[in-house]
mmCIF file of C-alpha atoms and ligand atoms in Angstrom:
data_model
loop_
_atom_site.group_PDB
_atom_site.id
_atom_site.type_symbol
_atom_site.label_atom_id
_atom_site.label_comp_id
_atom_site.label_asym_id
_atom_site.label_seq_id
_atom_site.Cartn_x
_atom_site.Cartn_y
_atom_site.Cartn_z
ATOM 1 C CA MET U 1 -10.117 12.148 -5.560
ATOM 2 C CA ALA U 2 -13.334 13.599 -4.181
ATOM 3 C CA LEU U 3 -14.427 12.827 -0.651
ATOM 4 C CA THR U 4 -16.983 10.419 -2.100
ATOM 5 C CA ASP U 5 -14.304 8.203 -3.674
ATOM 6 C CA LEU U 6 -14.049 5.648 -0.868
ATOM 7 C CA TYR U 7 -11.239 3.590 -2.446
ATOM 8 C CA THR U 8 -8.917 6.584 -2.934
ATOM 9 C CA ASN U 9 -9.577 7.863 0.567
ATOM 10 C CA ILE U 10 -8.949 4.487 2.190
ATOM 11 C CA GLN U 11 -5.727 4.166 0.223
ATOM 12 C CA LEU U 12 -4.488 7.602 1.328
ATOM 13 C CA LEU U 13 -5.404 6.844 4.952
ATOM 14 C CA MET U 14 -3.529 3.527 4.772
ATOM 15 C CA ARG U 15 -0.476 5.191 3.189
ATOM 16 C CA TRP U 16 -0.478 7.787 5.954
ATOM 17 C CA LEU U 17 -0.807 5.149 8.694
ATOM 18 C CA HIS U 18 1.904 3.045 7.035
ATOM 19 C CA VAL U 19 4.389 5.914 6.737
ATOM 20 C CA ILE U 20 3.780 7.381 10.219
ATOM 21 C CA ALA U 21 4.199 3.899 11.758
ATOM 22 C CA GLY U 22 7.267 3.316 9.542
ATOM 23 C CA ILE U 23 8.838 6.558 10.773
ATOM 24 C CA THR U 24 8.195 5.466 14.372
ATOM 25 C CA TRP U 25 9.778 2.056 13.771
ATOM 26 C CA ILE U 26 12.780 3.086 11.685
ATOM 27 C CA GLY U 27 13.336 6.218 13.802
ATOM 28 C CA HIS U 28 13.794 4.005 16.843
ATOM 29 C CA LEU U 29 15.927 1.545 14.866
ATOM 30 C CA TYR U 30 18.263 4.415 13.972
ATOM 31 C CA PHE U 31 18.199 5.693 17.542
ATOM 32 C CA PHE U 32 19.348 2.250 18.743
ATOM 33 C CA ASN U 33 22.032 1.870 16.069
ATOM 34 C CA PHE U 34 23.351 5.407 15.690
ATOM 35 C CA VAL U 35 22.891 6.739 19.242
ATOM 36 C CA ASN U 36 22.340 4.026 21.829
ATOM 37 C CA VAL U 37 25.068 1.539 20.803
ATOM 38 C CA PRO U 38 27.847 4.177 21.024
ATOM 39 C CA LEU U 39 26.243 5.616 24.194
ATOM 40 C CA GLN U 40 26.257 2.240 25.981
ATOM 41 C CA GLY U 41 29.954 1.951 25.153
ATOM 42 C CA VAL U 42 30.792 5.063 27.201
ATOM 43 C CA LEU U 43 28.421 4.499 30.171
ATOM 44 C CA ASP U 44 29.771 2.788 33.297
ATOM 45 C CA ASP U 45 27.784 -0.012 34.987
ATOM 46 C CA ALA U 46 26.157 2.305 37.562
ATOM 47 C CA ALA U 47 24.910 4.675 34.846
ATOM 48 C CA LYS U 48 23.616 1.746 32.761
ATOM 49 C CA LYS U 49 21.689 0.398 35.770
ATOM 50 C CA ALA U 50 20.152 3.836 36.365
ATOM 51 C CA VAL U 51 19.272 4.650 32.751
ATOM 52 C CA ASN U 52 18.534 1.441 30.842
ATOM 53 C CA PRO U 53 15.604 -0.033 32.832
ATOM 54 C CA LYS U 54 13.758 3.264 32.357
ATOM 55 C CA LEU U 55 14.803 4.102 28.800
ATOM 56 C CA LEU U 56 14.845 0.786 26.952
ATOM 57 C CA PRO U 57 11.326 -0.558 27.728
ATOM 58 C CA ARG U 58 9.817 2.717 26.484
ATOM 59 C CA ALA U 59 11.924 2.843 23.316
ATOM 60 C CA LEU U 60 11.335 -0.865 22.636
ATOM 61 C CA TRP U 61 7.553 -0.416 22.966
ATOM 62 C CA TRP U 62 7.386 2.219 20.198
ATOM 63 C CA PHE U 63 9.923 0.204 18.179
ATOM 64 C CA ARG U 64 8.076 -3.117 18.143
ATOM 65 C CA TRP U 65 4.536 -1.761 17.839
ATOM 66 C CA GLY U 66 5.700 0.644 15.114
ATOM 67 C CA ALA U 67 7.049 -2.423 13.296
ATOM 68 C CA MET U 68 3.761 -4.304 13.708
ATOM 69 C CA ILE U 69 1.535 -1.456 12.460
ATOM 70 C CA THR U 70 3.913 -0.783 9.533
ATOM 71 C CA PHE U 71 3.847 -4.449 8.547
ATOM 72 C CA LEU U 72 0.062 -4.873 8.828
ATOM 73 C CA SER U 73 -0.759 -1.595 7.033
ATOM 74 C CA GLY U 74 1.809 -2.572 4.348
ATOM 75 C CA LEU U 75 -0.027 -5.849 3.758
ATOM 76 C CA VAL U 76 -3.329 -3.972 3.485
ATOM 77 C CA LEU U 77 -1.752 -1.532 1.011
ATOM 78 C CA PHE U 78 -0.378 -4.394 -1.076
ATOM 79 C CA THR U 79 -3.787 -6.048 -1.141
ATOM 80 C CA ILE U 80 -5.770 -2.959 -2.132
ATOM 81 C CA ILE U 81 -3.229 -1.640 -4.679
ATOM 82 C CA TYR U 82 -1.944 -4.812 -6.336
ATOM 83 C CA MET U 83 -4.581 -7.453 -5.595
ATOM 84 C CA TYR U 84 -7.798 -5.484 -5.990
ATOM 85 C CA THR U 85 -9.427 -3.388 -8.709
ATOM 86 C CA PRO U 86 -12.350 -1.115 -7.806
ATOM 87 C CA GLY U 87 -15.415 -2.409 -9.606
ATOM 88 C CA ALA U 88 -13.768 -5.690 -10.594
ATOM 89 C CA GLY U 89 -12.918 -7.150 -7.181
ATOM 90 C CA PHE U 90 -9.942 -9.169 -5.909
ATOM 91 C CA GLY U 91 -7.207 -10.583 -8.135
ATOM 92 C CA PRO U 92 -3.935 -9.194 -9.599
ATOM 93 C CA SER U 93 -4.613 -5.568 -10.665
ATOM 94 C CA ASN U 94 -3.158 -3.935 -13.765
ATOM 95 C CA LEU U 95 -0.526 -2.356 -11.480
ATOM 96 C CA PHE U 96 0.668 -5.879 -10.647
ATOM 97 C CA SER U 97 0.525 -7.437 -14.115
ATOM 98 C CA ASN U 98 1.637 -6.083 -17.486
ATOM 99 C CA PRO U 99 -0.787 -6.457 -20.403
ATOM 100 C CA ASP U 100 1.351 -9.432 -21.596
ATOM 101 C CA GLY U 101 0.741 -11.171 -18.246
ATOM 102 C CA GLY U 102 4.237 -10.607 -16.773
ATOM 103 C CA ILE U 103 4.866 -8.867 -13.432
ATOM 104 C CA SER U 104 5.132 -5.063 -13.749
ATOM 105 C CA GLY U 105 8.253 -3.086 -12.791
ATOM 106 C CA ARG U 106 6.236 -1.331 -10.096
ATOM 107 C CA ALA U 107 5.276 -4.688 -8.539
ATOM 108 C CA LEU U 108 8.869 -5.939 -8.674
ATOM 109 C CA TRP U 109 10.044 -2.878 -6.717
ATOM 110 C CA ILE U 110 7.425 -3.332 -4.013
ATOM 111 C CA LEU U 111 8.082 -7.088 -3.826
ATOM 112 C CA MET U 112 11.756 -6.311 -3.198
ATOM 113 C CA GLY U 113 10.825 -3.713 -0.538
ATOM 114 C CA MET U 114 8.282 -6.023 1.085
ATOM 115 C CA LEU U 115 10.711 -8.940 1.193
ATOM 116 C CA LEU U 116 13.291 -6.801 3.017
ATOM 117 C CA GLY U 117 10.623 -5.179 5.262
ATOM 118 C CA THR U 118 9.224 -8.584 6.204
ATOM 119 C CA ILE U 119 12.682 -9.927 7.118
ATOM 120 C CA MET U 120 13.122 -6.798 9.260
ATOM 121 C CA TRP U 121 9.725 -7.308 10.930
ATOM 122 C CA PHE U 122 10.665 -10.911 11.707
ATOM 123 C CA ASN U 123 13.993 -9.786 13.183
ATOM 124 C CA VAL U 124 12.131 -7.392 15.500
ATOM 125 C CA TRP U 125 9.454 -9.778 16.729
ATOM 126 C CA GLY U 126 11.384 -13.064 16.452
ATOM 127 C CA ILE U 127 14.871 -12.075 17.639
ATOM 128 C CA ILE U 128 15.434 -8.519 18.961
ATOM 129 C CA TRP U 129 12.380 -8.108 21.198
ATOM 130 C CA PRO U 130 12.458 -11.637 22.754
ATOM 131 C CA ALA U 131 16.171 -11.195 23.524
ATOM 132 C CA GLN U 132 15.748 -7.672 24.947
ATOM 133 C CA LYS U 133 12.726 -8.722 26.984
ATOM 134 C CA LYS U 134 14.614 -11.602 28.615
ATOM 135 C CA MET U 135 17.619 -9.363 29.337
ATOM 136 C CA LEU U 136 15.475 -6.569 30.833
ATOM 137 C CA GLN U 137 13.616 -9.092 32.997
ATOM 138 C CA GLY U 138 16.973 -10.443 34.210
ATOM 139 C CA LYS U 139 16.085 -13.924 32.929
ATOM 140 C CA VAL U 140 19.339 -14.526 31.041
ATOM 141 C CA PRO U 141 22.036 -16.395 33.039
ATOM 142 C CA ALA U 142 25.249 -14.346 33.269
ATOM 143 C CA ASP U 143 27.240 -16.842 31.168
ATOM 144 C CA GLN U 144 24.723 -16.563 28.290
ATOM 145 C CA LEU U 145 24.450 -12.779 28.398
ATOM 146 C CA PRO U 146 27.201 -11.979 25.838
ATOM 147 C CA ALA U 147 25.722 -14.455 23.308
ATOM 148 C CA VAL U 148 22.147 -13.134 23.701
ATOM 149 C CA ARG U 149 23.384 -9.534 23.477
ATOM 150 C CA LYS U 150 25.384 -10.388 20.340
ATOM 151 C CA ARG U 151 22.389 -12.056 18.653
ATOM 152 C CA ALA U 152 20.172 -9.022 19.325
ATOM 153 C CA LEU U 153 22.841 -6.621 18.086
ATOM 154 C CA LEU U 154 23.424 -8.645 14.917
ATOM 155 C CA ALA U 155 19.691 -8.659 14.096
ATOM 156 C CA SER U 156 19.480 -4.928 14.819
ATOM 157 C CA ARG U 157 22.521 -4.160 12.619
ATOM 158 C CA THR U 158 21.079 -6.350 9.856
ATOM 159 C CA ASN U 159 17.829 -4.370 10.020
ATOM 160 C CA ALA U 160 19.699 -1.066 9.870
ATOM 161 C CA PHE U 161 21.526 -2.196 6.701
ATOM 162 C CA LEU U 162 18.344 -3.621 5.115
ATOM 163 C CA SER U 163 16.429 -0.395 5.785
ATOM 164 C CA GLY U 164 18.408 1.545 3.133
ATOM 165 C CA PRO U 165 17.489 -0.673 0.147
ATOM 166 C CA MET U 166 14.047 -1.399 1.666
ATOM 167 C CA LEU U 167 13.116 2.291 1.478
ATOM 168 C CA PHE U 168 14.042 2.412 -2.224
ATOM 169 C CA GLY U 169 11.688 -0.542 -2.621
ATOM 170 C CA MET U 170 8.918 1.452 -0.912
ATOM 171 C CA LEU U 171 9.423 4.712 -2.818
ATOM 172 C CA ALA U 172 10.236 3.478 -6.315
ATOM 173 C CA PRO U 173 6.871 1.806 -7.115
ATOM 174 C CA SER U 174 4.858 5.025 -7.344
ATOM 175 C CA HIS U 175 7.704 7.505 -7.938
ATOM 176 C CA TYR U 176 9.958 5.632 -10.374
ATOM 177 C CA GLY U 177 8.302 2.519 -11.801
ATOM 178 C CA ALA U 178 10.707 0.835 -14.205
ATOM 179 C CA ILE U 179 13.188 -1.658 -12.807
ATOM 180 C CA ASN U 180 16.166 -3.493 -14.255
ATOM 181 C CA PRO U 181 19.130 -5.271 -12.643
ATOM 182 C CA VAL U 182 21.230 -2.077 -12.722
ATOM 183 C CA THR U 183 18.650 0.156 -10.988
ATOM 184 C CA ALA U 184 17.879 -2.552 -8.393
ATOM 185 C CA LEU U 185 21.586 -3.090 -7.694
ATOM 186 C CA ALA U 186 22.196 0.674 -7.482
ATOM 187 C CA ALA U 187 19.357 0.977 -4.910
ATOM 188 C CA ILE U 188 20.804 -1.872 -2.834
ATOM 189 C CA VAL U 189 24.397 -0.599 -2.949
ATOM 190 C CA LEU U 190 23.446 3.031 -2.252
ATOM 191 C CA GLY U 191 21.145 2.017 0.611
ATOM 192 C CA VAL U 192 23.787 -0.175 2.257
ATOM 193 C CA ILE U 193 26.562 2.435 1.813
ATOM 194 C CA ALA U 194 24.429 5.180 3.409
ATOM 195 C CA ILE U 195 23.743 3.060 6.498
ATOM 196 C CA GLY U 196 27.370 1.879 6.656
ATOM 197 C CA TRP U 197 28.459 5.510 6.636
ATOM 198 C CA ALA U 198 26.017 6.391 9.454
ATOM 199 C CA ILE U 199 27.139 3.448 11.618
ATOM 200 C CA GLY U 200 30.802 4.202 10.927
ATOM 201 C CA THR U 201 30.316 7.832 11.919
ATOM 202 C CA SER U 202 28.094 7.169 14.926
ATOM 203 C CA SER U 203 30.805 6.755 17.560
ATOM 204 C CA LYS U 204 31.977 10.321 16.866
ATOM 205 C CA ALA U 205 28.886 12.113 15.546
ATOM 206 C CA GLY U 206 27.470 14.486 18.143
ATOM 207 C CA ALA U 207 29.727 13.076 20.905
ATOM 208 C CA SER U 208 30.632 16.636 21.818
ATOM 209 C CA VAL U 209 28.980 19.938 21.013
HETATM 210 C C1 LIG S 1 7.253 -4.330 6.903
HETATM 211 C C2 LIG S 1 6.885 -4.613 5.697
HETATM 212 C C3 LIG S 1 6.343 -3.599 4.718
HETATM 213 C C4 LIG S 1 5.394 -3.854 3.789
HETATM 214 C C5 LIG S 1 4.667 -5.176 3.588
HETATM 215 C C6 LIG S 1 5.181 -2.623 3.034
HETATM 216 C C7 LIG S 1 4.293 -2.455 1.972
HETATM 217 C C8 LIG S 1 4.129 -1.289 1.245
HETATM 218 C C9 LIG S 1 3.252 -1.146 0.097
HETATM 219 C C10 LIG S 1 2.404 -2.246 -0.516
HETATM 220 C C11 LIG S 1 3.365 0.134 -0.354
HETATM 221 C C12 LIG S 1 2.623 0.763 -1.544
HETATM 222 C C13 LIG S 1 3.516 0.773 -2.755
HETATM 223 C C14 LIG S 1 2.942 1.525 -3.940
HETATM 224 O O1 LIG S 1 2.663 2.719 -3.826
HETATM 225 O O2 LIG S 1 2.778 0.925 -4.992
HETATM 226 C C15 LIG S 1 4.292 0.814 0.513
HETATM 227 C C16 LIG S 1 4.665 2.132 0.366
HETATM 228 C C17 LIG S 1 5.502 2.787 1.225
HETATM 229 N N1 LIG S 1 6.111 2.279 2.345
HETATM 230 FE FE1 LIG S 1 6.047 0.315 2.940
HETATM 231 N N2 LIG S 1 5.990 -1.649 3.553
HETATM 232 C C18 LIG S 1 6.720 -2.185 4.586
HETATM 233 C C19 LIG S 1 7.641 -1.515 5.372
HETATM 234 C C20 LIG S 1 7.896 -0.159 5.328
HETATM 235 C C21 LIG S 1 8.767 0.556 6.224
HETATM 236 C C22 LIG S 1 9.551 -0.046 7.380
HETATM 237 C C23 LIG S 1 8.757 1.846 5.875
HETATM 238 C C24 LIG S 1 9.527 2.934 6.575
HETATM 239 C C25 LIG S 1 9.193 4.169 6.661
HETATM 240 C C26 LIG S 1 7.880 1.986 4.738
HETATM 241 C C27 LIG S 1 7.610 3.155 4.059
HETATM 242 C C28 LIG S 1 6.852 3.273 2.932
HETATM 243 C C29 LIG S 1 6.718 4.504 2.149
HETATM 244 C C30 LIG S 1 7.384 5.859 2.453
HETATM 245 C C31 LIG S 1 5.875 4.185 1.079
HETATM 246 C C32 LIG S 1 5.499 5.099 -0.065
HETATM 247 C C33 LIG S 1 4.259 5.882 0.180
HETATM 248 C C34 LIG S 1 3.903 6.669 -1.076
HETATM 249 O O3 LIG S 1 4.776 7.030 -1.856
HETATM 250 O O4 LIG S 1 2.743 6.934 -1.246
HETATM 251 N N3 LIG S 1 7.372 0.741 4.427
HETATM 252 N N4 LIG S 1 4.742 -0.077 1.470
#
């Protein structure tokens, strides 16, 4: 843990970068889903024209670059924790493999989290941002606008729901460890229910003081 232990210090720095970028990304995802969707429903066209061109490009910038830094730092973390052993070099570490050669519980948790996080990253860069960019640039013909809006909303909602279980997948590796079908299912169900509750409550929550 000393300052001279380069590996430990790089790992801590990467964890910090990963979590601060993750907060930036998921914070904006929750802003869009829990605050902005209900807000847009109560704004008239004039208010939308005044607010959205100034608000959305800023929020979408932090959102998509937060997603990119989270994803890249996550891949670095996976490599240095599970595919590298100080002194021995690259290859599955003993955090990835059990002594009998099977995959460890810790690795299964992070693989679940990374699968969900990677789907979410793809939704941001492959669906939500391209659709929002075209809409903000006024490049979507009026007759296609509802379909493009719907696709972006669906991807955003999907990400909100995936974020609940994904976070269990991020936290369980170093704070829980063991995994079995019941604990994995409980993490998925609890994560989805929490987000469902937040979305269900969002049209009323904080609407008046
Ligand atoms: C996008 C794809 C992602 C990948 C590839 C990824 C990868 C990883 C890896 C490899 C770890 C280390 C696990 C361990 O300690 O054994 C980790 C931890 C973590 N990740 Fe991610 N992650 C992703 C997305 C996210 C997102 C969106 C968040 C949201 C905040 C997040 C938050 C965390 C947290 C809080 C930890 C635990 C840090 C700790 O306990 O030290 N990750 N992630």
